[in-house]
């Protein structure tokens, strides 16, 4: 992700299951936000989905938003498992793939545009993970999503806020 410019990159994306529902990152200031990029043909991201589902349950009712962004297919038509997923050629096709991904998780699945603008803004890391604090500060960026790291970071942030944000 060499093209990443450090900091907060606002976006508004629609959800995979209901395109009338949108999520605007900036409108959720005051909440910890953690997200990863994923796709059908990204095995490491698919592996993380059930682990992030557990985090979703753990942080239910807390000031934490967890979600995944359906980005770019990494291995379109690769391997027998992915033969039905060539690189999407339309927004409609990309949304259909995102709905298939959404069926694998309890996380909200947001859909990046066909131009992958959000993926580009965050550095084109295929299974990248990002954590923003309640004040829109990017506090973690990783090249591979790992639920254990995300859990540690979120727990640390929640404690820090509960303690009054000590220096």
mmCIF file with all atom_site columns, C-alpha atoms in Angstrom:
data_model
loop_
_atom_site.group_PDB
_atom_site.id
_atom_site.type_symbol
_atom_site.label_atom_id
_atom_site.label_alt_id
_atom_site.label_comp_id
_atom_site.label_asym_id
_atom_site.label_entity_id
_atom_site.label_seq_id
_atom_site.pdbx_PDB_ins_code
_atom_site.Cartn_x
_atom_site.Cartn_y
_atom_site.Cartn_z
_atom_site.occupancy
_atom_site.B_iso_or_equiv
_atom_site.pdbx_formal_charge
_atom_site.auth_seq_id
_atom_site.auth_comp_id
_atom_site.auth_asym_id
_atom_site.auth_atom_id
_atom_site.pdbx_PDB_model_num
ATOM 1   C CA . UNK A 1 1   ? 0.000   0.000   0.000   1.00 0.00 ? 1   UNK A CA 1
ATOM 2   C CA . UNK A 1 2   ? 2.639   2.528   -0.953  1.00 0.00 ? 2   UNK A CA 1
ATOM 3   C CA . UNK A 1 3   ? 0.121   5.107   -2.154  1.00 0.00 ? 3   UNK A CA 1
ATOM 4   C CA . UNK A 1 4   ? -1.473  5.524   1.296   1.00 0.00 ? 4   UNK A CA 1
ATOM 5   C CA . UNK A 1 5   ? -1.614  9.057   2.640   1.00 0.00 ? 5   UNK A CA 1
ATOM 6   C CA . UNK A 1 6   ? -1.732  8.810   6.432   1.00 0.00 ? 6   UNK A CA 1
ATOM 7   C CA . UNK A 1 7   ? -4.842  10.083  8.113   1.00 0.00 ? 7   UNK A CA 1
ATOM 8   C CA . UNK A 1 8   ? -8.604  10.070  7.984   1.00 0.00 ? 8   UNK A CA 1
ATOM 9   C CA . UNK A 1 9   ? -10.208 9.473   4.582   1.00 0.00 ? 9   UNK A CA 1
ATOM 10  C CA . UNK A 1 10  ? -13.954 9.969   4.796   1.00 0.00 ? 10  UNK A CA 1
ATOM 11  C CA . UNK A 1 11  ? -16.276 7.897   2.659   1.00 0.00 ? 11  UNK A CA 1
ATOM 12  C CA . UNK A 1 12  ? -19.920 7.088   2.231   1.00 0.00 ? 12  UNK A CA 1
ATOM 13  C CA . UNK A 1 13  ? -20.738 3.575   1.053   1.00 0.00 ? 13  UNK A CA 1
ATOM 14  C CA . UNK A 1 14  ? -23.927 1.568   0.671   1.00 0.00 ? 14  UNK A CA 1
ATOM 15  C CA . UNK A 1 15  ? -24.452 -1.795  2.349   1.00 0.00 ? 15  UNK A CA 1
ATOM 16  C CA . UNK A 1 16  ? -24.441 -5.015  0.337   1.00 0.00 ? 16  UNK A CA 1
ATOM 17  C CA . UNK A 1 17  ? -27.797 -6.280  1.564   1.00 0.00 ? 17  UNK A CA 1
ATOM 18  C CA . UNK A 1 18  ? -29.765 -3.046  1.210   1.00 0.00 ? 18  UNK A CA 1
ATOM 19  C CA . UNK A 1 19  ? -28.425 -0.376  -1.130  1.00 0.00 ? 19  UNK A CA 1
ATOM 20  C CA . UNK A 1 20  ? -30.699 2.220   0.479   1.00 0.00 ? 20  UNK A CA 1
ATOM 21  C CA . UNK A 1 21  ? -28.675 1.904   3.705   1.00 0.00 ? 21  UNK A CA 1
ATOM 22  C CA . UNK A 1 22  ? -25.488 3.924   3.719   1.00 0.00 ? 22  UNK A CA 1
ATOM 23  C CA . UNK A 1 23  ? -22.597 4.275   6.124   1.00 0.00 ? 23  UNK A CA 1
ATOM 24  C CA . UNK A 1 24  ? -20.688 7.551   6.289   1.00 0.00 ? 24  UNK A CA 1
ATOM 25  C CA . UNK A 1 25  ? -17.422 7.199   8.193   1.00 0.00 ? 25  UNK A CA 1
ATOM 26  C CA . UNK A 1 26  ? -17.346 10.855  9.271   1.00 0.00 ? 26  UNK A CA 1
ATOM 27  C CA . UNK A 1 27  ? -20.891 10.759  10.608  1.00 0.00 ? 27  UNK A CA 1
ATOM 28  C CA . UNK A 1 28  ? -19.797 8.140   13.141  1.00 0.00 ? 28  UNK A CA 1
ATOM 29  C CA . UNK A 1 29  ? -17.311 10.353  14.930  1.00 0.00 ? 29  UNK A CA 1
ATOM 30  C CA . UNK A 1 30  ? -17.573 9.584   18.636  1.00 0.00 ? 30  UNK A CA 1
ATOM 31  C CA . UNK A 1 31  ? -17.335 5.851   17.957  1.00 0.00 ? 31  UNK A CA 1
ATOM 32  C CA . UNK A 1 32  ? -14.337 3.589   17.463  1.00 0.00 ? 32  UNK A CA 1
ATOM 33  C CA . UNK A 1 33  ? -14.409 2.295   13.890  1.00 0.00 ? 33  UNK A CA 1
ATOM 34  C CA . UNK A 1 34  ? -12.525 -0.794  12.714  1.00 0.00 ? 34  UNK A CA 1
ATOM 35  C CA . UNK A 1 35  ? -12.772 -2.164  9.222   1.00 0.00 ? 35  UNK A CA 1
ATOM 36  C CA . UNK A 1 36  ? -11.032 -4.459  6.811   1.00 0.00 ? 36  UNK A CA 1
ATOM 37  C CA . UNK A 1 37  ? -11.114 -4.873  3.063   1.00 0.00 ? 37  UNK A CA 1
ATOM 38  C CA . UNK A 1 38  ? -12.318 -8.231  1.818   1.00 0.00 ? 38  UNK A CA 1
ATOM 39  C CA . UNK A 1 39  ? -13.602 -10.055 -1.225  1.00 0.00 ? 39  UNK A CA 1
ATOM 40  C CA . UNK A 1 40  ? -14.883 -13.470 -2.219  1.00 0.00 ? 40  UNK A CA 1
ATOM 41  C CA . UNK A 1 41  ? -11.526 -14.497 -3.712  1.00 0.00 ? 41  UNK A CA 1
ATOM 42  C CA . UNK A 1 42  ? -9.438  -13.354 -0.735  1.00 0.00 ? 42  UNK A CA 1
ATOM 43  C CA . UNK A 1 43  ? -8.922  -16.435 1.494   1.00 0.00 ? 43  UNK A CA 1
ATOM 44  C CA . UNK A 1 44  ? -7.228  -14.570 4.410   1.00 0.00 ? 44  UNK A CA 1
ATOM 45  C CA . UNK A 1 45  ? -10.132 -12.119 4.601   1.00 0.00 ? 45  UNK A CA 1
ATOM 46  C CA . UNK A 1 46  ? -12.684 -14.919 4.451   1.00 0.00 ? 46  UNK A CA 1
ATOM 47  C CA . UNK A 1 47  ? -10.825 -16.678 7.272   1.00 0.00 ? 47  UNK A CA 1
ATOM 48  C CA . UNK A 1 48  ? -11.125 -13.543 9.414   1.00 0.00 ? 48  UNK A CA 1
ATOM 49  C CA . UNK A 1 49  ? -14.885 -13.068 8.940   1.00 0.00 ? 49  UNK A CA 1
ATOM 50  C CA . UNK A 1 50  ? -16.078 -15.485 11.669  1.00 0.00 ? 50  UNK A CA 1
ATOM 51  C CA . UNK A 1 51  ? -13.402 -14.150 14.019  1.00 0.00 ? 51  UNK A CA 1
ATOM 52  C CA . UNK A 1 52  ? -14.638 -10.604 13.453  1.00 0.00 ? 52  UNK A CA 1
ATOM 53  C CA . UNK A 1 53  ? -18.206 -11.859 13.949  1.00 0.00 ? 53  UNK A CA 1
ATOM 54  C CA . UNK A 1 54  ? -17.176 -12.784 17.488  1.00 0.00 ? 54  UNK A CA 1
ATOM 55  C CA . UNK A 1 55  ? -15.769 -9.302  17.992  1.00 0.00 ? 55  UNK A CA 1
ATOM 56  C CA . UNK A 1 56  ? -19.078 -7.881  16.739  1.00 0.00 ? 56  UNK A CA 1
ATOM 57  C CA . UNK A 1 57  ? -20.847 -9.822  19.492  1.00 0.00 ? 57  UNK A CA 1
ATOM 58  C CA . UNK A 1 58  ? -18.297 -8.785  22.123  1.00 0.00 ? 58  UNK A CA 1
ATOM 59  C CA . UNK A 1 59  ? -18.649 -5.073  21.359  1.00 0.00 ? 59  UNK A CA 1
ATOM 60  C CA . UNK A 1 60  ? -22.423 -5.010  20.860  1.00 0.00 ? 60  UNK A CA 1
ATOM 61  C CA . UNK A 1 61  ? -23.840 -2.061  22.800  1.00 0.00 ? 61  UNK A CA 1
ATOM 62  C CA . UNK A 1 62  ? -20.466 -0.296  23.003  1.00 0.00 ? 62  UNK A CA 1
ATOM 63  C CA . UNK A 1 63  ? -19.262 2.696   20.981  1.00 0.00 ? 63  UNK A CA 1
ATOM 64  C CA . UNK A 1 64  ? -17.645 0.457   18.365  1.00 0.00 ? 64  UNK A CA 1
ATOM 65  C CA . UNK A 1 65  ? -18.454 -0.031  14.689  1.00 0.00 ? 65  UNK A CA 1
ATOM 66  C CA . UNK A 1 66  ? -16.983 -3.088  12.971  1.00 0.00 ? 66  UNK A CA 1
ATOM 67  C CA . UNK A 1 67  ? -17.516 -3.705  9.286   1.00 0.00 ? 67  UNK A CA 1
ATOM 68  C CA . UNK A 1 68  ? -15.869 -4.956  6.147   1.00 0.00 ? 68  UNK A CA 1
ATOM 69  C CA . UNK A 1 69  ? -15.579 -3.206  2.832   1.00 0.00 ? 69  UNK A CA 1
ATOM 70  C CA . UNK A 1 70  ? -16.045 -5.330  -0.230  1.00 0.00 ? 70  UNK A CA 1
ATOM 71  C CA . UNK A 1 71  ? -13.228 -4.132  -2.455  1.00 0.00 ? 71  UNK A CA 1
ATOM 72  C CA . UNK A 1 72  ? -11.367 -5.698  -5.316  1.00 0.00 ? 72  UNK A CA 1
ATOM 73  C CA . UNK A 1 73  ? -11.416 -9.374  -6.249  1.00 0.00 ? 73  UNK A CA 1
ATOM 74  C CA . UNK A 1 74  ? -7.842  -10.539 -5.700  1.00 0.00 ? 74  UNK A CA 1
ATOM 75  C CA . UNK A 1 75  ? -7.907  -13.840 -7.545  1.00 0.00 ? 75  UNK A CA 1
ATOM 76  C CA . UNK A 1 76  ? -10.791 -13.597 -10.007 1.00 0.00 ? 76  UNK A CA 1
ATOM 77  C CA . UNK A 1 77  ? -11.621 -16.933 -11.648 1.00 0.00 ? 77  UNK A CA 1
ATOM 78  C CA . UNK A 1 78  ? -8.612  -18.411 -9.824  1.00 0.00 ? 78  UNK A CA 1
ATOM 79  C CA . UNK A 1 79  ? -8.912  -21.961 -8.522  1.00 0.00 ? 79  UNK A CA 1
ATOM 80  C CA . UNK A 1 80  ? -12.083 -24.027 -8.817  1.00 0.00 ? 80  UNK A CA 1
ATOM 81  C CA . UNK A 1 81  ? -13.591 -22.307 -5.753  1.00 0.00 ? 81  UNK A CA 1
ATOM 82  C CA . UNK A 1 82  ? -13.564 -18.904 -7.438  1.00 0.00 ? 82  UNK A CA 1
ATOM 83  C CA . UNK A 1 83  ? -14.488 -19.782 -11.034 1.00 0.00 ? 83  UNK A CA 1
ATOM 84  C CA . UNK A 1 84  ? -17.860 -18.053 -10.617 1.00 0.00 ? 84  UNK A CA 1
ATOM 85  C CA . UNK A 1 85  ? -16.206 -14.776 -9.601  1.00 0.00 ? 85  UNK A CA 1
ATOM 86  C CA . UNK A 1 86  ? -14.426 -13.088 -12.495 1.00 0.00 ? 86  UNK A CA 1
ATOM 87  C CA . UNK A 1 87  ? -13.496 -9.442  -11.995 1.00 0.00 ? 87  UNK A CA 1
ATOM 88  C CA . UNK A 1 88  ? -16.839 -7.591  -11.821 1.00 0.00 ? 88  UNK A CA 1
ATOM 89  C CA . UNK A 1 89  ? -17.615 -5.513  -14.895 1.00 0.00 ? 89  UNK A CA 1
ATOM 90  C CA . UNK A 1 90  ? -20.525 -3.517  -13.465 1.00 0.00 ? 90  UNK A CA 1
ATOM 91  C CA . UNK A 1 91  ? -21.730 -2.041  -10.206 1.00 0.00 ? 91  UNK A CA 1
ATOM 92  C CA . UNK A 1 92  ? -24.591 -4.541  -10.298 1.00 0.00 ? 92  UNK A CA 1
ATOM 93  C CA . UNK A 1 93  ? -22.195 -7.484  -10.563 1.00 0.00 ? 93  UNK A CA 1
ATOM 94  C CA . UNK A 1 94  ? -19.989 -6.096  -7.787  1.00 0.00 ? 94  UNK A CA 1
ATOM 95  C CA . UNK A 1 95  ? -23.025 -5.719  -5.502  1.00 0.00 ? 95  UNK A CA 1
ATOM 96  C CA . UNK A 1 96  ? -24.041 -9.312  -6.265  1.00 0.00 ? 96  UNK A CA 1
ATOM 97  C CA . UNK A 1 97  ? -20.595 -10.554 -5.202  1.00 0.00 ? 97  UNK A CA 1
ATOM 98  C CA . UNK A 1 98  ? -20.797 -8.391  -2.087  1.00 0.00 ? 98  UNK A CA 1
ATOM 99  C CA . UNK A 1 99  ? -24.154 -9.972  -1.196  1.00 0.00 ? 99  UNK A CA 1
ATOM 100 C CA . UNK A 1 100 ? -22.509 -13.401 -1.501  1.00 0.00 ? 100 UNK A CA 1
ATOM 101 C CA . UNK A 1 101 ? -19.791 -12.204 0.877   1.00 0.00 ? 101 UNK A CA 1
ATOM 102 C CA . UNK A 1 102 ? -22.411 -10.793 3.257   1.00 0.00 ? 102 UNK A CA 1
ATOM 103 C CA . UNK A 1 103 ? -23.967 -14.260 3.480   1.00 0.00 ? 103 UNK A CA 1
ATOM 104 C CA . UNK A 1 104 ? -20.706 -15.441 5.090   1.00 0.00 ? 104 UNK A CA 1
ATOM 105 C CA . UNK A 1 105 ? -20.693 -12.968 7.985   1.00 0.00 ? 105 UNK A CA 1
ATOM 106 C CA . UNK A 1 106 ? -22.743 -11.069 10.535  1.00 0.00 ? 106 UNK A CA 1
ATOM 107 C CA . UNK A 1 107 ? -20.671 -7.933  9.879   1.00 0.00 ? 107 UNK A CA 1
ATOM 108 C CA . UNK A 1 108 ? -22.108 -5.134  7.805   1.00 0.00 ? 108 UNK A CA 1
ATOM 109 C CA . UNK A 1 109 ? -20.590 -5.392  4.328   1.00 0.00 ? 109 UNK A CA 1
ATOM 110 C CA . UNK A 1 110 ? -20.118 -2.033  2.627   1.00 0.00 ? 110 UNK A CA 1
ATOM 111 C CA . UNK A 1 111 ? -19.523 -1.938  -1.119  1.00 0.00 ? 111 UNK A CA 1
ATOM 112 C CA . UNK A 1 112 ? -16.736 0.139   -2.640  1.00 0.00 ? 112 UNK A CA 1
ATOM 113 C CA . UNK A 1 113 ? -17.412 1.460   -6.132  1.00 0.00 ? 113 UNK A CA 1
ATOM 114 C CA . UNK A 1 114 ? -16.276 -0.241  -9.298  1.00 0.00 ? 114 UNK A CA 1
ATOM 115 C CA . UNK A 1 115 ? -13.420 2.295   -9.344  1.00 0.00 ? 115 UNK A CA 1
ATOM 116 C CA . UNK A 1 116 ? -12.218 1.077   -5.895  1.00 0.00 ? 116 UNK A CA 1
ATOM 117 C CA . UNK A 1 117 ? -11.891 4.694   -4.705  1.00 0.00 ? 117 UNK A CA 1
ATOM 118 C CA . UNK A 1 118 ? -11.981 3.844   -0.992  1.00 0.00 ? 118 UNK A CA 1
ATOM 119 C CA . UNK A 1 119 ? -9.497  0.996   -1.435  1.00 0.00 ? 119 UNK A CA 1
ATOM 120 C CA . UNK A 1 120 ? -7.222  3.433   -3.302  1.00 0.00 ? 120 UNK A CA 1
ATOM 121 C CA . UNK A 1 121 ? -7.556  6.080   -0.565  1.00 0.00 ? 121 UNK A CA 1
ATOM 122 C CA . UNK A 1 122 ? -6.501  3.560   2.064   1.00 0.00 ? 122 UNK A CA 1
ATOM 123 C CA . UNK A 1 123 ? -3.492  2.262   0.134   1.00 0.00 ? 123 UNK A CA 1
ATOM 124 C CA . UNK A 1 124 ? -4.752  -0.716  -1.898  1.00 0.00 ? 124 UNK A CA 1
ATOM 125 C CA . UNK A 1 125 ? -3.854  -3.267  0.769   1.00 0.00 ? 125 UNK A CA 1
ATOM 126 C CA . UNK A 1 126 ? -5.787  -6.433  -0.167  1.00 0.00 ? 126 UNK A CA 1
ATOM 127 C CA . UNK A 1 127 ? -6.752  -7.473  3.369   1.00 0.00 ? 127 UNK A CA 1
ATOM 128 C CA . UNK A 1 128 ? -5.873  -4.169  4.991   1.00 0.00 ? 128 UNK A CA 1
ATOM 129 C CA . UNK A 1 129 ? -7.284  -3.295  8.370   1.00 0.00 ? 129 UNK A CA 1
ATOM 130 C CA . UNK A 1 130 ? -7.787  0.129   9.904   1.00 0.00 ? 130 UNK A CA 1
ATOM 131 C CA . UNK A 1 131 ? -8.838  1.393   13.331  1.00 0.00 ? 131 UNK A CA 1
ATOM 132 C CA . UNK A 1 132 ? -9.977  4.962   13.903  1.00 0.00 ? 132 UNK A CA 1
ATOM 133 C CA . UNK A 1 133 ? -10.561 6.356   17.357  1.00 0.00 ? 133 UNK A CA 1
ATOM 134 C CA . UNK A 1 134 ? -13.599 8.392   18.378  1.00 0.00 ? 134 UNK A CA 1
ATOM 135 C CA . UNK A 1 135 ? -11.857 11.587  17.200  1.00 0.00 ? 135 UNK A CA 1
ATOM 136 C CA . UNK A 1 136 ? -11.127 10.375  13.632  1.00 0.00 ? 136 UNK A CA 1
ATOM 137 C CA . UNK A 1 137 ? -7.469  9.611   14.344  1.00 0.00 ? 137 UNK A CA 1
ATOM 138 C CA . UNK A 1 138 ? -6.097  6.621   12.497  1.00 0.00 ? 138 UNK A CA 1
ATOM 139 C CA . UNK A 1 139 ? -4.559  4.638   15.356  1.00 0.00 ? 139 UNK A CA 1
ATOM 140 C CA . UNK A 1 140 ? -3.796  1.407   13.512  1.00 0.00 ? 140 UNK A CA 1
ATOM 141 C CA . UNK A 1 141 ? -3.173  0.320   9.956   1.00 0.00 ? 141 UNK A CA 1
ATOM 142 C CA . UNK A 1 142 ? -2.211  -3.251  9.169   1.00 0.00 ? 142 UNK A CA 1
ATOM 143 C CA . UNK A 1 143 ? -1.459  -5.066  5.972   1.00 0.00 ? 143 UNK A CA 1
ATOM 144 C CA . UNK A 1 144 ? -3.353  -8.177  7.089   1.00 0.00 ? 144 UNK A CA 1
ATOM 145 C CA . UNK A 1 145 ? -6.480  -8.128  9.211   1.00 0.00 ? 145 UNK A CA 1
ATOM 146 C CA . UNK A 1 146 ? -5.973  -10.065 12.434  1.00 0.00 ? 146 UNK A CA 1
ATOM 147 C CA . UNK A 1 147 ? -8.869  -10.181 14.878  1.00 0.00 ? 147 UNK A CA 1
ATOM 148 C CA . UNK A 1 148 ? -6.536  -10.613 17.865  1.00 0.00 ? 148 UNK A CA 1
ATOM 149 C CA . UNK A 1 149 ? -4.732  -7.339  17.141  1.00 0.00 ? 149 UNK A CA 1
ATOM 150 C CA . UNK A 1 150 ? -8.000  -5.528  16.532  1.00 0.00 ? 150 UNK A CA 1
ATOM 151 C CA . UNK A 1 151 ? -9.453  -6.827  19.783  1.00 0.00 ? 151 UNK A CA 1
ATOM 152 C CA . UNK A 1 152 ? -6.379  -5.673  21.714  1.00 0.00 ? 152 UNK A CA 1
ATOM 153 C CA . UNK A 1 153 ? -6.474  -2.219  20.119  1.00 0.00 ? 153 UNK A CA 1
ATOM 154 C CA . UNK A 1 154 ? -10.205 -1.750  20.696  1.00 0.00 ? 154 UNK A CA 1
ATOM 155 C CA . UNK A 1 155 ? -9.954  -2.953  24.314  1.00 0.00 ? 155 UNK A CA 1
ATOM 156 C CA . UNK A 1 156 ? -7.068  -0.521  24.867  1.00 0.00 ? 156 UNK A CA 1
ATOM 157 C CA . UNK A 1 157 ? -8.981  2.367   23.327  1.00 0.00 ? 157 UNK A CA 1
ATOM 158 C CA . UNK A 1 158 ? -12.145 1.625   25.326  1.00 0.00 ? 158 UNK A CA 1
ATOM 159 C CA . UNK A 1 159 ? -10.124 1.553   28.551  1.00 0.00 ? 159 UNK A CA 1
ATOM 160 C CA . UNK A 1 160 ? -8.293  4.744   27.589  1.00 0.00 ? 160 UNK A CA 1
ATOM 161 C CA . UNK A 1 161 ? -11.586 6.553   26.994  1.00 0.00 ? 161 UNK A CA 1
ATOM 162 C CA . UNK A 1 162 ? -13.083 5.121   30.219  1.00 0.00 ? 162 UNK A CA 1
ATOM 163 C CA . UNK A 1 163 ? -10.037 6.424   32.113  1.00 0.00 ? 163 UNK A CA 1
ATOM 164 C CA . UNK A 1 164 ? -10.547 9.927   30.731  1.00 0.00 ? 164 UNK A CA 1
ATOM 165 C CA . UNK A 1 165 ? -7.913  9.782   27.964  1.00 0.00 ? 165 UNK A CA 1
ATOM 166 C CA . UNK A 1 166 ? -4.811  10.025  30.199  1.00 0.00 ? 166 UNK A CA 1
ATOM 167 C CA . UNK A 1 167 ? -1.551  11.116  28.591  1.00 0.00 ? 167 UNK A CA 1
#
